[in-house]
Coordinates of C-alpha atoms and ligand atoms in Angstrom, one line a residue:
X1 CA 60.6 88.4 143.4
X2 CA 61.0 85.9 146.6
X3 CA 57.6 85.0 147.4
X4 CA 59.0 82.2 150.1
X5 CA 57.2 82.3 153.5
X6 CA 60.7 83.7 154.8
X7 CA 61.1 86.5 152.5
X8 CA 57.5 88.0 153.6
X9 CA 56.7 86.2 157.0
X10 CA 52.9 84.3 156.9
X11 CA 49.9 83.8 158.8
X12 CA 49.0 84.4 161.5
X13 CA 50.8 87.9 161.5
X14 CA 50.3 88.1 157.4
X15 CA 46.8 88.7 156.5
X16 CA 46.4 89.1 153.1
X17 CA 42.5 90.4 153.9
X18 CA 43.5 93.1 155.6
X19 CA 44.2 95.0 152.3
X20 CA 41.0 94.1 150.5
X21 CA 39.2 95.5 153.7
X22 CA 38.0 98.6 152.6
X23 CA 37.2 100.5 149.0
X24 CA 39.6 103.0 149.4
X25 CA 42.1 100.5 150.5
X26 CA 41.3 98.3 147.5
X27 CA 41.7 101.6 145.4
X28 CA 44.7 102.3 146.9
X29 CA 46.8 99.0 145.8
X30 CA 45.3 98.4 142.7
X31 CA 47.6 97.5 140.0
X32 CA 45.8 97.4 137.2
X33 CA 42.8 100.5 136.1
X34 CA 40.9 100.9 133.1
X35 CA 40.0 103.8 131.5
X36 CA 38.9 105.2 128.1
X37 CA 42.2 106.1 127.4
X38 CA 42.5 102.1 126.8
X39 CA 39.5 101.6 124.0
X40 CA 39.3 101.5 120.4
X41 CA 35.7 101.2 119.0
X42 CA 35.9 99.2 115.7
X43 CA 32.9 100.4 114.0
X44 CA 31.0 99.2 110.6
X45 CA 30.8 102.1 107.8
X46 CA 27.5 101.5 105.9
X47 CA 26.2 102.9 102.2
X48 CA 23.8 105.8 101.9
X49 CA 21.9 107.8 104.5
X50 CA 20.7 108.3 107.5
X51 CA 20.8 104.6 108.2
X52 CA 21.4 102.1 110.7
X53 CA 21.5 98.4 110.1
X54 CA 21.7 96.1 113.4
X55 CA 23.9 93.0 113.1
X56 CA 21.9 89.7 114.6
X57 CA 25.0 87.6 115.4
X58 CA 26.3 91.4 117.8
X59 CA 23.2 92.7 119.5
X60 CA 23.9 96.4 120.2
X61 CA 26.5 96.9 117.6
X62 CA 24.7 99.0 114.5
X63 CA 26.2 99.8 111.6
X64 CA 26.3 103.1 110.3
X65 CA 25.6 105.1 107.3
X66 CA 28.6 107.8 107.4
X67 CA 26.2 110.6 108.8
X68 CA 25.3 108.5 111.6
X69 CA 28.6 107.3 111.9
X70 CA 30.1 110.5 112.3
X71 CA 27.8 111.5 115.2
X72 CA 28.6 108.2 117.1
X73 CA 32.6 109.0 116.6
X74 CA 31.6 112.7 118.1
X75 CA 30.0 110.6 121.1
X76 CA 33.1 109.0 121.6
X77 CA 35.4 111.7 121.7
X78 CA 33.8 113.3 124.0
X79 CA 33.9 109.6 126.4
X80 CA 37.5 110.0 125.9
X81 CA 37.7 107.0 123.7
X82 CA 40.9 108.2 121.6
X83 CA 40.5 106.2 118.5
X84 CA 38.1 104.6 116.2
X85 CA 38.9 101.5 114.0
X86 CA 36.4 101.6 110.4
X87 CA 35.7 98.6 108.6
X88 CA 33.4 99.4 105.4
X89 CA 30.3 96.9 104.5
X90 CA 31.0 96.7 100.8
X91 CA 27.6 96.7 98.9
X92 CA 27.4 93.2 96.9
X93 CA 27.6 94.4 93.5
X94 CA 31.4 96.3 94.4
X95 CA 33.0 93.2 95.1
X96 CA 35.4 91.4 92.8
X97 CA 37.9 89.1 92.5
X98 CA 40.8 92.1 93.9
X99 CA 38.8 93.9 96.3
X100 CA 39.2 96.8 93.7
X101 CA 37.0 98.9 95.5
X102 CA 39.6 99.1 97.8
X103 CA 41.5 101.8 95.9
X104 CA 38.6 104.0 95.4
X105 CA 39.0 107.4 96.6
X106 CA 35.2 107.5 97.1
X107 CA 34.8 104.2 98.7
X108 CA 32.8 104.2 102.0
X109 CA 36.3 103.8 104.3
X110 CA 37.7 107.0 102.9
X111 CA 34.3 109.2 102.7
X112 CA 34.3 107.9 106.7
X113 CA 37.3 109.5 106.7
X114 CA 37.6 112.6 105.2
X115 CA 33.9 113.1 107.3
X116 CA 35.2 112.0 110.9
X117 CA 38.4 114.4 110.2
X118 CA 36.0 117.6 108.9
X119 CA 33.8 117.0 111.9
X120 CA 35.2 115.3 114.9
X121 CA 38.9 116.6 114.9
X122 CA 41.7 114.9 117.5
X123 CA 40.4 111.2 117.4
X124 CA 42.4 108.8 115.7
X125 CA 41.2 107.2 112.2
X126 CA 42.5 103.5 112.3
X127 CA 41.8 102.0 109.3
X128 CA 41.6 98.4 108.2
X129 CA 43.5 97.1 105.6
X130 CA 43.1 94.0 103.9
X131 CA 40.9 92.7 101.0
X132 CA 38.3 90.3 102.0
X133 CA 35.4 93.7 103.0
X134 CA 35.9 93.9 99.0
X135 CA 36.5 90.6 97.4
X136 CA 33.8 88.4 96.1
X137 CA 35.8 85.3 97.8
X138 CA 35.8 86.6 100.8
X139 CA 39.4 85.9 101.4
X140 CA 41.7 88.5 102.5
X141 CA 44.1 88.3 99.0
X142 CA 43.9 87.8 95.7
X143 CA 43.7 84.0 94.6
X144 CA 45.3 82.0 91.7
X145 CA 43.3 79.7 89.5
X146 CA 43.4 76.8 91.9
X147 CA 42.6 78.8 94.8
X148 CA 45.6 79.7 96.6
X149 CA 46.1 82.9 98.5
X150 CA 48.8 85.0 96.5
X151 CA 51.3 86.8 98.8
X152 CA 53.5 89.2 96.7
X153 CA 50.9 89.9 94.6
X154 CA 48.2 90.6 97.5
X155 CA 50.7 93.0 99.4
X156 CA 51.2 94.9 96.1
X157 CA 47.3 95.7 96.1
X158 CA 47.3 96.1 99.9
X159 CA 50.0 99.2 99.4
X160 CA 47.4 100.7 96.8
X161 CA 44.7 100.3 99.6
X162 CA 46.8 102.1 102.4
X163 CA 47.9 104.6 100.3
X164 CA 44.3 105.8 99.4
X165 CA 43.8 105.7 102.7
X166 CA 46.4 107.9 103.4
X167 CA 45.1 110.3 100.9
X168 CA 42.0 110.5 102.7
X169 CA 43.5 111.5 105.9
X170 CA 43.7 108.4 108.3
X171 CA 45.8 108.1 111.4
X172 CA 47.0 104.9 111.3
X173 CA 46.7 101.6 108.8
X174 CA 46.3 98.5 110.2
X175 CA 47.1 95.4 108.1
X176 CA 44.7 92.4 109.1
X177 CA 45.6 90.4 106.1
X178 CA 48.1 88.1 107.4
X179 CA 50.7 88.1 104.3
X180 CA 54.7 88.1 104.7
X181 CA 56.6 91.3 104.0
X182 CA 53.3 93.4 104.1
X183 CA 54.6 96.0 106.8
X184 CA 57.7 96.8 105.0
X185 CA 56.4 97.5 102.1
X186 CA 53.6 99.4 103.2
X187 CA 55.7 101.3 105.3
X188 CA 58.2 102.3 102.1
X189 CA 55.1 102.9 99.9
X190 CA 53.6 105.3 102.7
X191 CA 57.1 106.9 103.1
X192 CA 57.8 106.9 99.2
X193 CA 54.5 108.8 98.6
X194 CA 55.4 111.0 101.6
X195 CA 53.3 110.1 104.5
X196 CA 56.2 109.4 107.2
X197 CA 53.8 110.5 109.7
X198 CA 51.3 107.9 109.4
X199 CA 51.4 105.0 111.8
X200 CA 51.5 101.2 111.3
X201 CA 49.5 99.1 113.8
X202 CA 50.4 95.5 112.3
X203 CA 47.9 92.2 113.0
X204 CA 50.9 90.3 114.0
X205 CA 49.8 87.7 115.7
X206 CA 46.4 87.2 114.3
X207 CA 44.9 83.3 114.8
X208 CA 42.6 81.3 112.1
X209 CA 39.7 81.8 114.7
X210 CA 36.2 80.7 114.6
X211 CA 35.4 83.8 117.2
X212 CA 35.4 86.6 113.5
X213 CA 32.1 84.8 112.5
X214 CA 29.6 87.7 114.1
X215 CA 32.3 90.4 112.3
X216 CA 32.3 88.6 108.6
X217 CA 28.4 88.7 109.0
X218 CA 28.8 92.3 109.6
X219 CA 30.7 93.3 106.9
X220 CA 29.2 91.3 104.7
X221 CA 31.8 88.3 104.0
X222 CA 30.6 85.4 105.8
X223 CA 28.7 84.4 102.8
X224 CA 30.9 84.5 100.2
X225 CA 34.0 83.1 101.8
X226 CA 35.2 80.2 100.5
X227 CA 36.9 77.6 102.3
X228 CA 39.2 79.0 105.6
X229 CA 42.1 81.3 106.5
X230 CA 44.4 78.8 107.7
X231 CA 46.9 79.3 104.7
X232 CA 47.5 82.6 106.1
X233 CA 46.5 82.9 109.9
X234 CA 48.2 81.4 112.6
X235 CA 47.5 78.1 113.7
X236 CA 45.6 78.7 117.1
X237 CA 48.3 76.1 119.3
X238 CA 51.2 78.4 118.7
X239 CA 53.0 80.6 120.6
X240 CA 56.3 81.1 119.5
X241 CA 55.3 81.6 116.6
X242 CA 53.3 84.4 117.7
X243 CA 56.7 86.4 118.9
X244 CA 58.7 85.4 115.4
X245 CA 55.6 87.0 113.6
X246 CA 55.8 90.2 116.0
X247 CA 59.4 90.6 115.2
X248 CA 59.5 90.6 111.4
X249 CA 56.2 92.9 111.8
X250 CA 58.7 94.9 114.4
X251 CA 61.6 94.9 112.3
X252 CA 59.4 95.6 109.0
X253 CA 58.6 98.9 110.7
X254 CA 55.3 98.4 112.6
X255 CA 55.0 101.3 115.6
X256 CA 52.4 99.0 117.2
X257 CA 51.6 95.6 117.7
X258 CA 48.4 93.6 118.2
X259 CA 47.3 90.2 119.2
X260 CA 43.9 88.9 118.0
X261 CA 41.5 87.2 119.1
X262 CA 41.7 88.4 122.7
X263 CA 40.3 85.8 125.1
X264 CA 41.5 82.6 124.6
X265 CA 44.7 84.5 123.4
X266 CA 46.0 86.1 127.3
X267 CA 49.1 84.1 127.0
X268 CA 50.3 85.3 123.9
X269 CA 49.7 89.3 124.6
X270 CA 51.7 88.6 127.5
X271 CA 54.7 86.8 126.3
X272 CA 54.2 90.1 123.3
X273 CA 54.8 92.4 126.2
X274 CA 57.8 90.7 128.2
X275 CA 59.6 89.6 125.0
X276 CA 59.3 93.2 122.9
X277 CA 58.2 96.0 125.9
X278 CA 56.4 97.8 122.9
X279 CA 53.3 99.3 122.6
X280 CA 50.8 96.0 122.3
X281 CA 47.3 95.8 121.5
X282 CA 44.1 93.3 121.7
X283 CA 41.6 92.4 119.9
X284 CA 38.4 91.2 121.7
X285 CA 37.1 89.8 118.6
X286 CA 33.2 90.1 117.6
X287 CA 32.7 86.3 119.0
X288 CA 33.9 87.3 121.7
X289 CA 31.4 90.3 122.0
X290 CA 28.8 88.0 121.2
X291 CA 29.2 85.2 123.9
X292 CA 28.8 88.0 126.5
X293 CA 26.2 89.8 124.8
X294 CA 24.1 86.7 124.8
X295 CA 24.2 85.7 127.8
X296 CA 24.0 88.7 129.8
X297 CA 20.7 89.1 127.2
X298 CA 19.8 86.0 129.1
X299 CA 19.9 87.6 132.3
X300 CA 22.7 85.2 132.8
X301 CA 25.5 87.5 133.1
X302 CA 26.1 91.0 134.5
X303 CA 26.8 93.5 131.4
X304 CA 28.2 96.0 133.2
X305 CA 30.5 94.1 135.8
X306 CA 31.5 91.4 133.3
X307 CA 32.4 94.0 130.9
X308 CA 34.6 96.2 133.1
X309 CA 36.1 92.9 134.4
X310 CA 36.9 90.9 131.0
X311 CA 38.7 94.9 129.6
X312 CA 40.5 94.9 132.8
X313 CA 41.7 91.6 132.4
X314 CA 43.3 92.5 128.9
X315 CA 44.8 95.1 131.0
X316 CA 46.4 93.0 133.1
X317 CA 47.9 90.1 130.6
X318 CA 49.9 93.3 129.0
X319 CA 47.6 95.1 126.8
X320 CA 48.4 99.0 126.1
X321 CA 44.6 99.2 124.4
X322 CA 42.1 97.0 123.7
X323 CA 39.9 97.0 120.5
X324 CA 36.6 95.9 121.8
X325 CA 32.8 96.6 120.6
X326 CA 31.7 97.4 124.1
X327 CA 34.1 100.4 124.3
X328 CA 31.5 103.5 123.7
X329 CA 29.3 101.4 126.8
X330 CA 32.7 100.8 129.0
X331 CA 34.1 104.4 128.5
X332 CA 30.2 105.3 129.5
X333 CA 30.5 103.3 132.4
X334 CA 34.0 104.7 133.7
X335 CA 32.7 108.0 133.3
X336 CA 29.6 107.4 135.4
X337 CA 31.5 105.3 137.7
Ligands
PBG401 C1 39.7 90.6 108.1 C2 39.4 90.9 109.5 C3 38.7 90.1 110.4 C4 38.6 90.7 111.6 C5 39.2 92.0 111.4 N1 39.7 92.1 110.2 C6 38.1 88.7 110.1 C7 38.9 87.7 109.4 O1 40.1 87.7 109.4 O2 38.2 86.9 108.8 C8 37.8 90.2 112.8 C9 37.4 91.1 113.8 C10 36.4 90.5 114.7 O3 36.0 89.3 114.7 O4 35.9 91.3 115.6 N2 40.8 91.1 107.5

């Protein structure tokens, strides 16, 4: 596009005002809209029932015993939201040094499951897959003696947690764990075991960010980690990295894409979106939720506004969908105008 003052003539007889004059007018040339359509709600699966368990570092996110759970996923179907992300809060004592609670057909992910499917047909199930909601380390693989992160042997057990996902009934998996040649071969193990149908939403360009603290305190990890991610996540002062990591993930198989954290990561979902045109998603990560959260608990910032603002802007940079905590509020919010 020319945007030289010859191409489209200038003041005094171009007034960019005029077209911000009015609210039907603004309506009118909007490029960018936000709706329901455009939210995942990541939500915390807790044991037992009939219980809800706030998180202190996310005011206004509760976690859910799968009763409860199950009721706020029939809340959000009716907002429109069309899909749900669950993320289990392991109790202590299940935790091990491979996440083997992982593979349980009874674990909390796959009773969410099998619940959300019986009772609150037509939303999407996105479900997490990685170790560290089951590992006594915290970290998202399995370790060797002195501590490193495994790959071949962590994607191995990652394919025996997707496929018991599968079994359960989920829509889509989503690999947050970060190793090489994980979408591949969870993509031939789902089709081996003959679940061609079920989609792959890869963590491609996920960052080693200090904005998951508020999520590992919700699911229960920030104490036991160990050490950081930075073996396996992305070194936050890359870019082009970013786009290799998309297309391996991309050529491995993956139907969708997703960059996380959100915020400080704009740049990244947009070069995603020019370089690969394919469906993209973002995370606005829990520390993200929580710098808002506090200060519009403060009085210091507008919930409402900032909320429908910051979404929008994910919209803008190139995001198809955004996974945020505030989606049941912002689908509430559209709906009420
Ligand atoms: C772990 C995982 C994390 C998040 C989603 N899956 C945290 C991490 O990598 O330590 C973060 C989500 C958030 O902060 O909202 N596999």
């Amino acid at each position: 596009m020319d945007f030289s003052n010859r191409a489209q003539g200038a003041y005094p007889r171009v007034r960019m005002r005029r077209n911000r004059s009015d609210a039907w007018l603004r309506g009118m040339v909007r490029e960018h809209t936000l709706s329901s359509a455009d939210l995942i709600w990541p939500l915390f699966v807790l044991d037992g029932e009939n219980k809800t368990d706030s998180v202190p570092s996310m005011p206004g996110v509760e976690r859910m015993s799968v009763d409860r759970l199950v009721a706020a996923v029939a809340g959000a179907a009716e907002l429109g939201i069309p899909a749900v992300a669950l993320f289990p809060v392991t109790p202590p004592d299940l935790r091990d040094e491979t996440g083997s609670a992982a593979w349980d057909p009874d674990n909390l992910m796959c009773r969410a499951t099998r619940a959300i499917r019986d009772q609150v047909p037509g939303i999407g199930i996105i479900a997490d897959v990685a170790l560290d909601p089951y590992t006594s380390h915290g970290h998202d693989g399995v370790l060797d003696a002195d501590g490193r992160i495994l790959n071949d042997e962590t994607v191995a057990l990652l394919c025996k947690q997707t496929l018991n996902q599968a079994v359960a009934g989920v829509d889509v998996i989503a690999p947050s764990d970060m190793m090489d040649g994980r979408v591949g071969a969870i993509r031939d193990a789902l089709d081996a075991a003959g679940h061609q149908d079920v989609k792959i939403m890869s963590y491609a360009a996920k960052y080693a960010s200090a904005y998951y603290g508020p999520f590992r305190d919700a699911v229960g990890s920030g104490g036991f980690l160990k050490g950081n991610k930075k073996t396996y996540q992305m070194d936050p002062a890359n870019t082009d990295e970013a786009l290799r990591e998309v297309a391996l993930d991309l050529a491995e198989g993956a139907d969708m894409v997703m960059v996380k954290p959100g915020l400080p990561y704009l740049d990244v979902i947009r070069r995603v979106k020019d370089t690969f045109r394919v469906p993209t998603m973002a995370y606005n990560v829990s520390g993200e939720y929580a710098m808002i959260r506090a200060a519009a608990d403060r009085g210091w910032l507008d919930l409402d506004k900032i909320m429908i603002e910051t979404l929008t802007g994910f919209k803008r940079a190139g995001a198809d969908a955004v996974l945020t905590y505030f989606a049941y509020e912002a689908a509430r919010l559209l709906k009420d105008g």
